[in-house]
mmCIF file of C-alpha atoms and ligand atoms in Angstrom:
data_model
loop_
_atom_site.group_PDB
_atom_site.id
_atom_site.type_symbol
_atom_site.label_atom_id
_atom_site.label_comp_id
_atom_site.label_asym_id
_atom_site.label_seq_id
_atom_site.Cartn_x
_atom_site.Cartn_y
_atom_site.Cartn_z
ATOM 1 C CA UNK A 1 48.590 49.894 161.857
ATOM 2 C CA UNK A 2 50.081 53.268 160.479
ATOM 3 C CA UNK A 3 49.695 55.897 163.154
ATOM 4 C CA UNK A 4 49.294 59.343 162.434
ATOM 5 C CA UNK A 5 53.046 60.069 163.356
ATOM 6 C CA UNK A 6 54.475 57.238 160.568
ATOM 7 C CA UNK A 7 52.082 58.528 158.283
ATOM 8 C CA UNK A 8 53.853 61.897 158.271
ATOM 9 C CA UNK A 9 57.223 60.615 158.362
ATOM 10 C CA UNK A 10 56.681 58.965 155.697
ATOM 11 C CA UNK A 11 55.331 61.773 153.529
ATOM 12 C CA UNK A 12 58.468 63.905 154.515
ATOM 13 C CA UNK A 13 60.839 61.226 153.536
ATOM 14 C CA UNK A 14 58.895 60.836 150.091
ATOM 15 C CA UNK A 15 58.947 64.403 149.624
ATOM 16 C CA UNK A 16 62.885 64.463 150.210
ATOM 17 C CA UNK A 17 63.519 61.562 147.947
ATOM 18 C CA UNK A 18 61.294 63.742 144.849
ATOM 19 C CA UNK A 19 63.677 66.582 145.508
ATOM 20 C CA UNK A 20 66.719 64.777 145.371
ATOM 21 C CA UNK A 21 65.901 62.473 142.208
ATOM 22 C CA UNK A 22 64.825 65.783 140.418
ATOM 23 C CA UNK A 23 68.611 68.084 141.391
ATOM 24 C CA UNK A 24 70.374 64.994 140.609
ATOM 25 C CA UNK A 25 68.231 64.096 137.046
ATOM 26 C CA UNK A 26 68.430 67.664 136.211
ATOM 27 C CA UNK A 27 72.549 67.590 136.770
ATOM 28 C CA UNK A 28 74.128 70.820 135.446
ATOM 29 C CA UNK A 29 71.553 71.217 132.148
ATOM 30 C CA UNK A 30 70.403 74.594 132.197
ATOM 31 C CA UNK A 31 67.590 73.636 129.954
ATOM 32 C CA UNK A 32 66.070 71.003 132.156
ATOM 33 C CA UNK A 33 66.040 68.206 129.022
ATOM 34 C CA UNK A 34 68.514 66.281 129.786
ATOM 35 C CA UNK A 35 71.548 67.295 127.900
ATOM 36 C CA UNK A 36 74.697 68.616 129.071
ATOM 37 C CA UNK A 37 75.428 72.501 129.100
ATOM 38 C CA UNK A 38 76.603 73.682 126.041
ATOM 39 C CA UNK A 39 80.184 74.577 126.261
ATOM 40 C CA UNK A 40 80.831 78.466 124.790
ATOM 41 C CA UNK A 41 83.719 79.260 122.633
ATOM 42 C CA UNK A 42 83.885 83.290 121.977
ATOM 43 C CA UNK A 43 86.778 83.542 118.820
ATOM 44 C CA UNK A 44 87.073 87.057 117.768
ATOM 45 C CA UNK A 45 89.650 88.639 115.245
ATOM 46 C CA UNK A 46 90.028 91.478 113.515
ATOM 47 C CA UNK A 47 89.721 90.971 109.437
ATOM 48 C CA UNK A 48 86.970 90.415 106.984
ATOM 49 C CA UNK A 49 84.849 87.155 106.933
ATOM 50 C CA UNK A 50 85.486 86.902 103.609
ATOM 51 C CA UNK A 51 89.718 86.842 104.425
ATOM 52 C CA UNK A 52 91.684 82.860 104.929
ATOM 53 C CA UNK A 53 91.765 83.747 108.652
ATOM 54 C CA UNK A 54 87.574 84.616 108.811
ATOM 55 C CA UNK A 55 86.771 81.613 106.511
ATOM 56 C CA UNK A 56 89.019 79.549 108.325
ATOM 57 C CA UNK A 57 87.702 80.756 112.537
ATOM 58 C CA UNK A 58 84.274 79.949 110.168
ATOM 59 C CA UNK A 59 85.298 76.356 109.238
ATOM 60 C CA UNK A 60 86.375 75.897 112.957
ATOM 61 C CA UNK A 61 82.987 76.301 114.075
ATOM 62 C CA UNK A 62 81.549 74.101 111.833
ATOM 63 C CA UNK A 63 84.500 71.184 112.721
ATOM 64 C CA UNK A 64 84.165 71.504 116.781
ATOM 65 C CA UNK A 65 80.139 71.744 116.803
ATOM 66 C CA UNK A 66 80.024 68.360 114.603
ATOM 67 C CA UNK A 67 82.342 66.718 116.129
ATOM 68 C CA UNK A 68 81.295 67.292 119.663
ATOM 69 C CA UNK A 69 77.485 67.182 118.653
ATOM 70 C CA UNK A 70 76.875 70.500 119.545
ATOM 71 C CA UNK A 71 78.318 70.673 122.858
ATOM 72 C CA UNK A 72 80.666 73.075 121.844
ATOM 73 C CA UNK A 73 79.118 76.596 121.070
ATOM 74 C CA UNK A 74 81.702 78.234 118.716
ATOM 75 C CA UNK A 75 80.617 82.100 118.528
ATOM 76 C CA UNK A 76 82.897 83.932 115.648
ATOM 77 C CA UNK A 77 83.142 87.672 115.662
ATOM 78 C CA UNK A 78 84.923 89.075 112.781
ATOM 79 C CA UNK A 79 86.193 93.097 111.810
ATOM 80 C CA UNK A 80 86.716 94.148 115.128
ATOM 81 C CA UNK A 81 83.166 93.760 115.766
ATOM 82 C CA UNK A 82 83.869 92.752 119.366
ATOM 83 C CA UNK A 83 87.764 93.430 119.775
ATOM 84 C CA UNK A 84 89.965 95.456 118.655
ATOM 85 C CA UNK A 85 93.716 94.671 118.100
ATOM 86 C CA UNK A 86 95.040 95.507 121.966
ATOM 87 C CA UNK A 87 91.916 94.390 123.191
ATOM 88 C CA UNK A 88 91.555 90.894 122.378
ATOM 89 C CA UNK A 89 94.575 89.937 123.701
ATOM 90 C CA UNK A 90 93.700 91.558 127.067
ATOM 91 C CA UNK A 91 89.796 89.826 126.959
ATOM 92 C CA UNK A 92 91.642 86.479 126.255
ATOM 93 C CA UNK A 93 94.221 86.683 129.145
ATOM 94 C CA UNK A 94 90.459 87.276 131.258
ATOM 95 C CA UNK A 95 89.340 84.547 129.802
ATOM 96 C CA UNK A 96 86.148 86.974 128.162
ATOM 97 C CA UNK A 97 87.066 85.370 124.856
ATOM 98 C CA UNK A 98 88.949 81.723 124.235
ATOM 99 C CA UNK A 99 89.914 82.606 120.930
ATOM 100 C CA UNK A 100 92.037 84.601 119.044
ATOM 101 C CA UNK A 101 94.319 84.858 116.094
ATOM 102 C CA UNK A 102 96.349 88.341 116.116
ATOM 103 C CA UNK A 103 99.140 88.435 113.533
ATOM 104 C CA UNK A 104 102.481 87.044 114.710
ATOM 105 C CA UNK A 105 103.987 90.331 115.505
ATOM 106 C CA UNK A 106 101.225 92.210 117.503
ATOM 107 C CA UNK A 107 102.468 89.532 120.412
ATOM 108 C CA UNK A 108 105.948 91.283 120.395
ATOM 109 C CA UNK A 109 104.856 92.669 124.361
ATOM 110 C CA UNK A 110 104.014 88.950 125.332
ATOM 111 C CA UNK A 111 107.504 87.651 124.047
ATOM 112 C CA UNK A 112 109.896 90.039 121.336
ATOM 113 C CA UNK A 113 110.757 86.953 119.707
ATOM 114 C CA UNK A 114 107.775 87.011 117.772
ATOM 115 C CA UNK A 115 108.862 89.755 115.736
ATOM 116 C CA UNK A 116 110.886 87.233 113.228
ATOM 117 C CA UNK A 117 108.555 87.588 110.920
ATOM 118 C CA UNK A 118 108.799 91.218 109.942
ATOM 119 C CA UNK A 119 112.523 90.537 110.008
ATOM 120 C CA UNK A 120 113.355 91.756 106.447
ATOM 121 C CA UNK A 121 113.577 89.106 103.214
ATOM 122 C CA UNK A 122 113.978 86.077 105.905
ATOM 123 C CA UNK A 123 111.668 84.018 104.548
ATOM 124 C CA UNK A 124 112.414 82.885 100.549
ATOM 125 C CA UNK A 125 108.594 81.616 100.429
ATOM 126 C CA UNK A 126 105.376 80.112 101.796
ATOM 127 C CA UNK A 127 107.034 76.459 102.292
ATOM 128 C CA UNK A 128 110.032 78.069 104.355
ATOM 129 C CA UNK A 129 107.884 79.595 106.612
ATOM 130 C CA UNK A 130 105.475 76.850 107.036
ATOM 131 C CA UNK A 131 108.041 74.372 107.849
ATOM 132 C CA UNK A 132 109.395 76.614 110.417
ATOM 133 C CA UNK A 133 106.399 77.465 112.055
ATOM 134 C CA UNK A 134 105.398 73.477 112.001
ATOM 135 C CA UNK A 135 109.288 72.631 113.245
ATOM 136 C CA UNK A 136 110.786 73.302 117.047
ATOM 137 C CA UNK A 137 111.043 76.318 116.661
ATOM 138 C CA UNK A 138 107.666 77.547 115.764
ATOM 139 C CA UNK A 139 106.380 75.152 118.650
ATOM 140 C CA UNK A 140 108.712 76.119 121.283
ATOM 141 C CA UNK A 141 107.202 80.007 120.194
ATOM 142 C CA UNK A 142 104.012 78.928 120.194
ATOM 143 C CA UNK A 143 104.452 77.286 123.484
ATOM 144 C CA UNK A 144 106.410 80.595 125.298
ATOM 145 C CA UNK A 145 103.416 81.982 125.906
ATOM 146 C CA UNK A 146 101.991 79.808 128.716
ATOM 147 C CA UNK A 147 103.740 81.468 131.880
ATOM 148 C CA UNK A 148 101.131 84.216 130.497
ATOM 149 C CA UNK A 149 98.440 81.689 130.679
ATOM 150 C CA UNK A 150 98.027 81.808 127.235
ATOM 151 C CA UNK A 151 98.454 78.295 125.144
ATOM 152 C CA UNK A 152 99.456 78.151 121.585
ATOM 153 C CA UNK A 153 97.162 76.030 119.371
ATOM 154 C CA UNK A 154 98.486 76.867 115.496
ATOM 155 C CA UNK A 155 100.189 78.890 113.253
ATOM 156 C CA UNK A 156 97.527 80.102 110.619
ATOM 157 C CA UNK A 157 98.954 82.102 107.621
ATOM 158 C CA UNK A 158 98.494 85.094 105.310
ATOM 159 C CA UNK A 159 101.639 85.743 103.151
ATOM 160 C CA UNK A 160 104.248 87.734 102.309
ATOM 161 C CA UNK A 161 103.814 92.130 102.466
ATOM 162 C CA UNK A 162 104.247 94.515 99.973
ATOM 163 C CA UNK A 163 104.327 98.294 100.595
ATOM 164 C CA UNK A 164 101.094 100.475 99.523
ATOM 165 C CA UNK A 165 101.402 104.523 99.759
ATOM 166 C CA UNK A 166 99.397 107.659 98.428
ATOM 167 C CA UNK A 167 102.476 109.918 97.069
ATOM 168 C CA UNK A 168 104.914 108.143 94.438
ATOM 169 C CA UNK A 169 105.917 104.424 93.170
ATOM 170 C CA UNK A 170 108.519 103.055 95.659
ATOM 171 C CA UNK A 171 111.341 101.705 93.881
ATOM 172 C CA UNK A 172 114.138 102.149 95.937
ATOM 173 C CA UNK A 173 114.982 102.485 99.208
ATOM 174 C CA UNK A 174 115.430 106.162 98.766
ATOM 175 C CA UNK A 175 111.947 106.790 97.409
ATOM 176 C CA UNK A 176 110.828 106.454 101.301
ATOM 177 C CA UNK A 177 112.114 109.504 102.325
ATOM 178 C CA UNK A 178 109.938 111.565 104.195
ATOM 179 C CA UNK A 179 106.912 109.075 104.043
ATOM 180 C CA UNK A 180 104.822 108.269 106.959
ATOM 181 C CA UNK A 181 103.620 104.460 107.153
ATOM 182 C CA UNK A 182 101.531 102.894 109.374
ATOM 183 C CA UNK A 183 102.648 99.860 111.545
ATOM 184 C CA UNK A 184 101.225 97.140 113.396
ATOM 185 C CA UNK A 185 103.365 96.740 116.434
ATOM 186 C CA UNK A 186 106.584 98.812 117.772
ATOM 187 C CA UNK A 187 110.137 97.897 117.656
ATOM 188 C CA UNK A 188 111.453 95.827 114.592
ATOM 189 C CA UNK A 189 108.891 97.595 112.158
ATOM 190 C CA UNK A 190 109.275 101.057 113.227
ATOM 191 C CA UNK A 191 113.526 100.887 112.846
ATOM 192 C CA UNK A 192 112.421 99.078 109.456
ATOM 193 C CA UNK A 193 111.180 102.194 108.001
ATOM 194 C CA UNK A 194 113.397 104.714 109.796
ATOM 195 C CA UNK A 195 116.095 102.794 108.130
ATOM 196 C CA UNK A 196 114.656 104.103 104.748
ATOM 197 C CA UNK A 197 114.225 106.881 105.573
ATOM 198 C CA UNK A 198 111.018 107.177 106.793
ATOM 199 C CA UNK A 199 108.737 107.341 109.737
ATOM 200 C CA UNK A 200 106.022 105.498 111.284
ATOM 201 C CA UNK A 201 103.280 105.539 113.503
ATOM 202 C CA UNK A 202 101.332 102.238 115.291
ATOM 203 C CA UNK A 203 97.430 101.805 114.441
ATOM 204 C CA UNK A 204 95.260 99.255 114.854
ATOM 205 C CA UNK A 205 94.038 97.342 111.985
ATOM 206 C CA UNK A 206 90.576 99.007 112.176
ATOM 207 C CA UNK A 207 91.430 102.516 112.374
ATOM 208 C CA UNK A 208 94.303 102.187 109.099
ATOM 209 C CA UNK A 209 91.717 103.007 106.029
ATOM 210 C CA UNK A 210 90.837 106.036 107.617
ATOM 211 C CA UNK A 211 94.365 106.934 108.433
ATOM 212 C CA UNK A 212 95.099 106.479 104.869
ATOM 213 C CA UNK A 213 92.448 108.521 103.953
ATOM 214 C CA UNK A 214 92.846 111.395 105.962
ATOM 215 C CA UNK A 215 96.118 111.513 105.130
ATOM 216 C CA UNK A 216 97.515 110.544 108.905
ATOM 217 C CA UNK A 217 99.817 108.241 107.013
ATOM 218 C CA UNK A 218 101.161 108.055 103.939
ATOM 219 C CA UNK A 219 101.503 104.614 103.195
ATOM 220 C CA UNK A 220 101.245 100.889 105.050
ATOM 221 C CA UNK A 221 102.597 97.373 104.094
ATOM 222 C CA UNK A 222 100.553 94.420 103.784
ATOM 223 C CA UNK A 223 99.000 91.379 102.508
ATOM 224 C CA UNK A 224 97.370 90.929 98.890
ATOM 225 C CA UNK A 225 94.384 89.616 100.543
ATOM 226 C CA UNK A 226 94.526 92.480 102.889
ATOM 227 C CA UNK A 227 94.982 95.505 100.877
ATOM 228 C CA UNK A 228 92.352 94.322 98.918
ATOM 229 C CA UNK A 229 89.560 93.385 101.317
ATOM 230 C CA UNK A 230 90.022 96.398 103.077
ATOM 231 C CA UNK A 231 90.247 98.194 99.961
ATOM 232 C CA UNK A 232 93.315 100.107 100.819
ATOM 233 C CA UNK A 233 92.893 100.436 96.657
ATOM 234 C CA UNK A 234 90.541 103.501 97.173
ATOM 235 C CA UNK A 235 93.091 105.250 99.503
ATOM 236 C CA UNK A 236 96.115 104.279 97.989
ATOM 237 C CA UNK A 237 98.014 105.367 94.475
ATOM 238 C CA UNK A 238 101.084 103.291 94.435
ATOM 239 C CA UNK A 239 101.511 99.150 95.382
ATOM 240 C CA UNK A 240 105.579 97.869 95.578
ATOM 241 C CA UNK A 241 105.363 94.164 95.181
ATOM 242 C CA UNK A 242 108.272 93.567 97.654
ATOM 243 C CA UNK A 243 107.886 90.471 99.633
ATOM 244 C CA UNK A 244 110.085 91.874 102.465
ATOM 245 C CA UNK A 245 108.094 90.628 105.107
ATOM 246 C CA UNK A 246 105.337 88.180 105.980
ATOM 247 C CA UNK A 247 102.124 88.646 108.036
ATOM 248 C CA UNK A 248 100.367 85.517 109.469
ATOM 249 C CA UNK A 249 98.628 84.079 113.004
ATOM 250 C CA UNK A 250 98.912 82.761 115.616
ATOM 251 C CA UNK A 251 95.645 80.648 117.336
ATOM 252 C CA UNK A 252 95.967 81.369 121.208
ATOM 253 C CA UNK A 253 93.437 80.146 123.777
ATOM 254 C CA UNK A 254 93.347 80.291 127.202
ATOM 255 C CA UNK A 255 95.325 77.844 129.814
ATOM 256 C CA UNK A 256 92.396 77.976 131.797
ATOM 257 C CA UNK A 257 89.775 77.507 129.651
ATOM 258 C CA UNK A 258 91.817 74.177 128.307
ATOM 259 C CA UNK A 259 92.340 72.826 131.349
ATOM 260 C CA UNK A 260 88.603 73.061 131.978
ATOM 261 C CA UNK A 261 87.986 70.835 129.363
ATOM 262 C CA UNK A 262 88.105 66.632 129.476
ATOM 263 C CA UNK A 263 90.942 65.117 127.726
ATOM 264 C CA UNK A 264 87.916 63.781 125.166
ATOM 265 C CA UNK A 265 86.799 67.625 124.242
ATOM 266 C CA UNK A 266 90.231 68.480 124.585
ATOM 267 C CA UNK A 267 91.445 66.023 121.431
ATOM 268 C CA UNK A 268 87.950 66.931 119.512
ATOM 269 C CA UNK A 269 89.413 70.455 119.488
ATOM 270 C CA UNK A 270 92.909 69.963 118.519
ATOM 271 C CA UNK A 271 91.554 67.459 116.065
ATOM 272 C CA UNK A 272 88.485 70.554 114.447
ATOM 273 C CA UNK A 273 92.127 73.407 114.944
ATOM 274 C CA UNK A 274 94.256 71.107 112.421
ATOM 275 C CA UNK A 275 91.585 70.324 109.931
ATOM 276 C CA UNK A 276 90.864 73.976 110.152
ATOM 277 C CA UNK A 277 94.940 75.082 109.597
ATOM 278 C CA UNK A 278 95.219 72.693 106.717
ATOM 279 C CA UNK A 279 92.069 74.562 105.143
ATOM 280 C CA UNK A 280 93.520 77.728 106.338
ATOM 281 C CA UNK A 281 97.183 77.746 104.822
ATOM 282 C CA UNK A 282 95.351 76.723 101.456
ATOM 283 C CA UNK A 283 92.913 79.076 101.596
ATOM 284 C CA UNK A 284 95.520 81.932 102.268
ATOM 285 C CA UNK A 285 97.129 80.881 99.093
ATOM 286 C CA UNK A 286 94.520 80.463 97.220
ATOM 287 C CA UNK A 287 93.114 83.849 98.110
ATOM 288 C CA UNK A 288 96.268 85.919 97.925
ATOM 289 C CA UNK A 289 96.248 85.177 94.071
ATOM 290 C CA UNK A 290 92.796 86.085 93.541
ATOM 291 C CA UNK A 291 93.345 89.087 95.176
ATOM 292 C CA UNK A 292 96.192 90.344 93.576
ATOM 293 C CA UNK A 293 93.783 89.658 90.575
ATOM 294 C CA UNK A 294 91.553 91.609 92.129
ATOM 295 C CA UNK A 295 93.885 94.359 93.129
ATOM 296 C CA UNK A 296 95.475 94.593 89.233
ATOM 297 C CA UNK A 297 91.746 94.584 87.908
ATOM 298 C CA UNK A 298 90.461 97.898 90.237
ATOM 299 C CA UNK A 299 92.809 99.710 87.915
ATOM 300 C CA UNK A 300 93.136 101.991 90.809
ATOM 301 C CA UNK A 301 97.107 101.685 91.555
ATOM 302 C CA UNK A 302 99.941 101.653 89.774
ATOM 303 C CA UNK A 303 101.784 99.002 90.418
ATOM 304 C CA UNK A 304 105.464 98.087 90.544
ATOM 305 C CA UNK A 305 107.187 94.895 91.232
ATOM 306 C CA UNK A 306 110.891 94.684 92.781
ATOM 307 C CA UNK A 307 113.633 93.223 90.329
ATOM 308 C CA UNK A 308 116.400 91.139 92.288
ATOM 309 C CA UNK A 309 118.080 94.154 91.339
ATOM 310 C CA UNK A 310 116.353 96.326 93.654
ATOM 311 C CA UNK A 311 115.893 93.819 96.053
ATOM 312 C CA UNK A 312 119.355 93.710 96.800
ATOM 313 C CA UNK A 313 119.723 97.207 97.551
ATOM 314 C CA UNK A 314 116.584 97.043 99.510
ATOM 315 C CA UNK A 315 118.430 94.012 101.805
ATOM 316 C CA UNK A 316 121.415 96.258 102.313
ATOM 317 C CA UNK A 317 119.434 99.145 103.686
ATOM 318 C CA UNK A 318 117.999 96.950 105.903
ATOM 319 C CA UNK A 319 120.803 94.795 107.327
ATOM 320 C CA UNK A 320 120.888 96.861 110.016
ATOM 321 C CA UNK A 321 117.705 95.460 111.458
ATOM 322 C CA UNK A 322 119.576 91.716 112.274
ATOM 323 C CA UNK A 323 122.603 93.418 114.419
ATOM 324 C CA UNK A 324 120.204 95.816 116.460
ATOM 325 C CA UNK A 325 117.186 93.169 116.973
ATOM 326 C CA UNK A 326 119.746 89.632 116.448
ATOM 327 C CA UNK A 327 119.865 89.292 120.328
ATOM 328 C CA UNK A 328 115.879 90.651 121.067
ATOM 329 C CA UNK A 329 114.705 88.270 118.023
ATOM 330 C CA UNK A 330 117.025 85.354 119.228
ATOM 331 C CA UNK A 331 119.509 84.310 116.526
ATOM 332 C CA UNK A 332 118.417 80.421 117.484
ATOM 333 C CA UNK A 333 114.734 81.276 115.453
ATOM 334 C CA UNK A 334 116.783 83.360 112.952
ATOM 335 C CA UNK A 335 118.719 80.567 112.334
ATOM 336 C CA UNK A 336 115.993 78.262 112.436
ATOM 337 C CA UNK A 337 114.134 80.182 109.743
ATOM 338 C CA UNK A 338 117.034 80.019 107.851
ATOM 339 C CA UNK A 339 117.276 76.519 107.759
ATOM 340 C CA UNK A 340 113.662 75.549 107.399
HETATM 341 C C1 LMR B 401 97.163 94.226 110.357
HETATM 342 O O1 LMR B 401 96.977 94.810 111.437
HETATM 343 O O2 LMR B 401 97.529 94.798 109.324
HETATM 344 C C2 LMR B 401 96.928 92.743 110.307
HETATM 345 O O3 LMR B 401 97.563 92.172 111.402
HETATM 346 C C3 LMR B 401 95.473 92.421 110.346
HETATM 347 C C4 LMR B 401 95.262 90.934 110.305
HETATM 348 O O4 LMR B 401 94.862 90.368 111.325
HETATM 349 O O5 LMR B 401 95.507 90.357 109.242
#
């Protein structure tokens, strides 16, 4: 016979047992169905969606939210919609974003060394560099950035630059005199011009049509793919094809964020970030030519192209640049890139 007492003993403990079954059924889903919590991956950058590195963060999220069947969220937020230049790289060392992919040379306050590729004609062409960057040297670059608890994950490309200004056709290293050109970063770039002659002045990528515009600088070097989506065209009177430098990415995430993942989600990214590269590096070629296409068919600049001729004098001006920034660069990538 139950006595009152059992009886309510009995309720409590069936109570208990609901509650429990129900937090431990429900787990961590914050939908209450079942599944696990979807995993958010912020990737922000600064270009166009329409450039190789929008198309390719694009591709990315399609790769990772197959693959893991949907458990990764990949959120992509292109033309400095969320970010800016200086600020992405500050929101990904909080961990606000996990994603970014700032030109090589914007890292040069993380680690100087990053500045080999604005060091002048180093490169002889898109298979030099990639072999580099996919080498020990681009991986022991990529990989100098985890004391900062930041963790390389690719090099993603754009090409080579050529120099764009409002006031006459650069042709020689002489014609710079006097100009004003934007940059992206300090150091390497800045001495670049002041070798020829001319000054400088840092912007971030979002402020440079306007700067062009108003006249704050004369000129800027960049990408075919660049100049045209940003339609430096309209601003601009004069294009050198000059090669002298490149301009491509580097994917960083954040240490913490990858050591919160499983080994499992772990490999299903790496696997989505090389799929993504590959599509990336043939994309940036791909789009380069159409937008020199592009560029030639706006009618809007006159355009000159470097002979070896000129080249050569252009690589003398500038030899300066590998005694004064040798040591800061690190002759052991110089070299590397050489050798690639
Ligand atoms: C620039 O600032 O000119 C470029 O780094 C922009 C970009 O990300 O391609």
């Amino acid at each position: 016979m139950i006595n009152r007492f059992t009886k309510l003993l009995l309720c409590v403990l069936l109570t208990v047992a609901v509650a429990v079954a129900t937090t431990a059924c429900g787990g961590s889903n914050a939908q209450g169905g079942g599944d696990q919590e979807k995993i958010v991956v912020k990737f922000t950058h600064v270009v166009a969606e329409s450039t190789p590195k929008g198309q390719a963060a694009l591709k990315f999220e399609e790769l990772l939210e197959e693959k893991s069947g949907g458990l990764f969220d990949v959120q992509v937020y292109p033309s400095s919609q969320l970010y800016g230049d200086k600020e992405e790289q500050e929101q990904l060392l909080a961990n606000n974003v996990q994603l970014i992919a700032p030109s090589v040379t914007k890292l040069v306050t993380l680690n100087p060394s990053f500045q080999l590729v604005d060091m002048p004609f180093l490169f002889k062409d898109d298979a030099q560099a990639y072999r580099f960057f996919d080498g020990e040297a681009g991986k022991k670059l990529l990989n100098s950035l985890e004391p900062h608890g930041i963790l390389g994950l690719a090099w993603w490309a754009n090409g080579t630059k050529h120099f764009t200004n409002s006031k006459r056709p650069l042709k020689a290293p002489e014609d710079f005199k006097g100009l004003k050109f934007r940059t992206q970063s300090g150091g390497v770039l800045d001495d670049q011009f002041k070798a020829l002659g001319a000054g400088s002045q840092t912007l971030a990528f979002s402020e440079v049509y306007q700067a062009l515009d108003n006249g704050t600088v004369d000129g800027q070097e960049n990408t075919f793919n660049n100049i045209d989506t940003q339609k430096y065209v309209e601003v601009q009177k004069y294009l050198t094809i000059s090669n002298h430098g490149r301009l491509d990415y580097v994917v960083l995430t954040n240490t913490k964020f990858w050591n919160s993942l499983t080994p499992e989600q772990q490999e299903m990214f790496s696997e989505a970030m090389a799929e993504a590269t590959a599509y990336e590096r043939q994309l940036a070629d791909e789009l380069s030519a159409a937008s020199f296409e592009n560029i030639k068919q706006s009618g809007k600049v006159e355009i000159y192209e470097l002979t070896e001729e000129d080249k050569a004098k252009f690589i003398e001006a500038l030899q300066p640049l590998y005694e004064k920034y040798g040591a800061e660069v690190g002759q052991e990538y110089i070299d590397a890139a050489r050798n690639s």
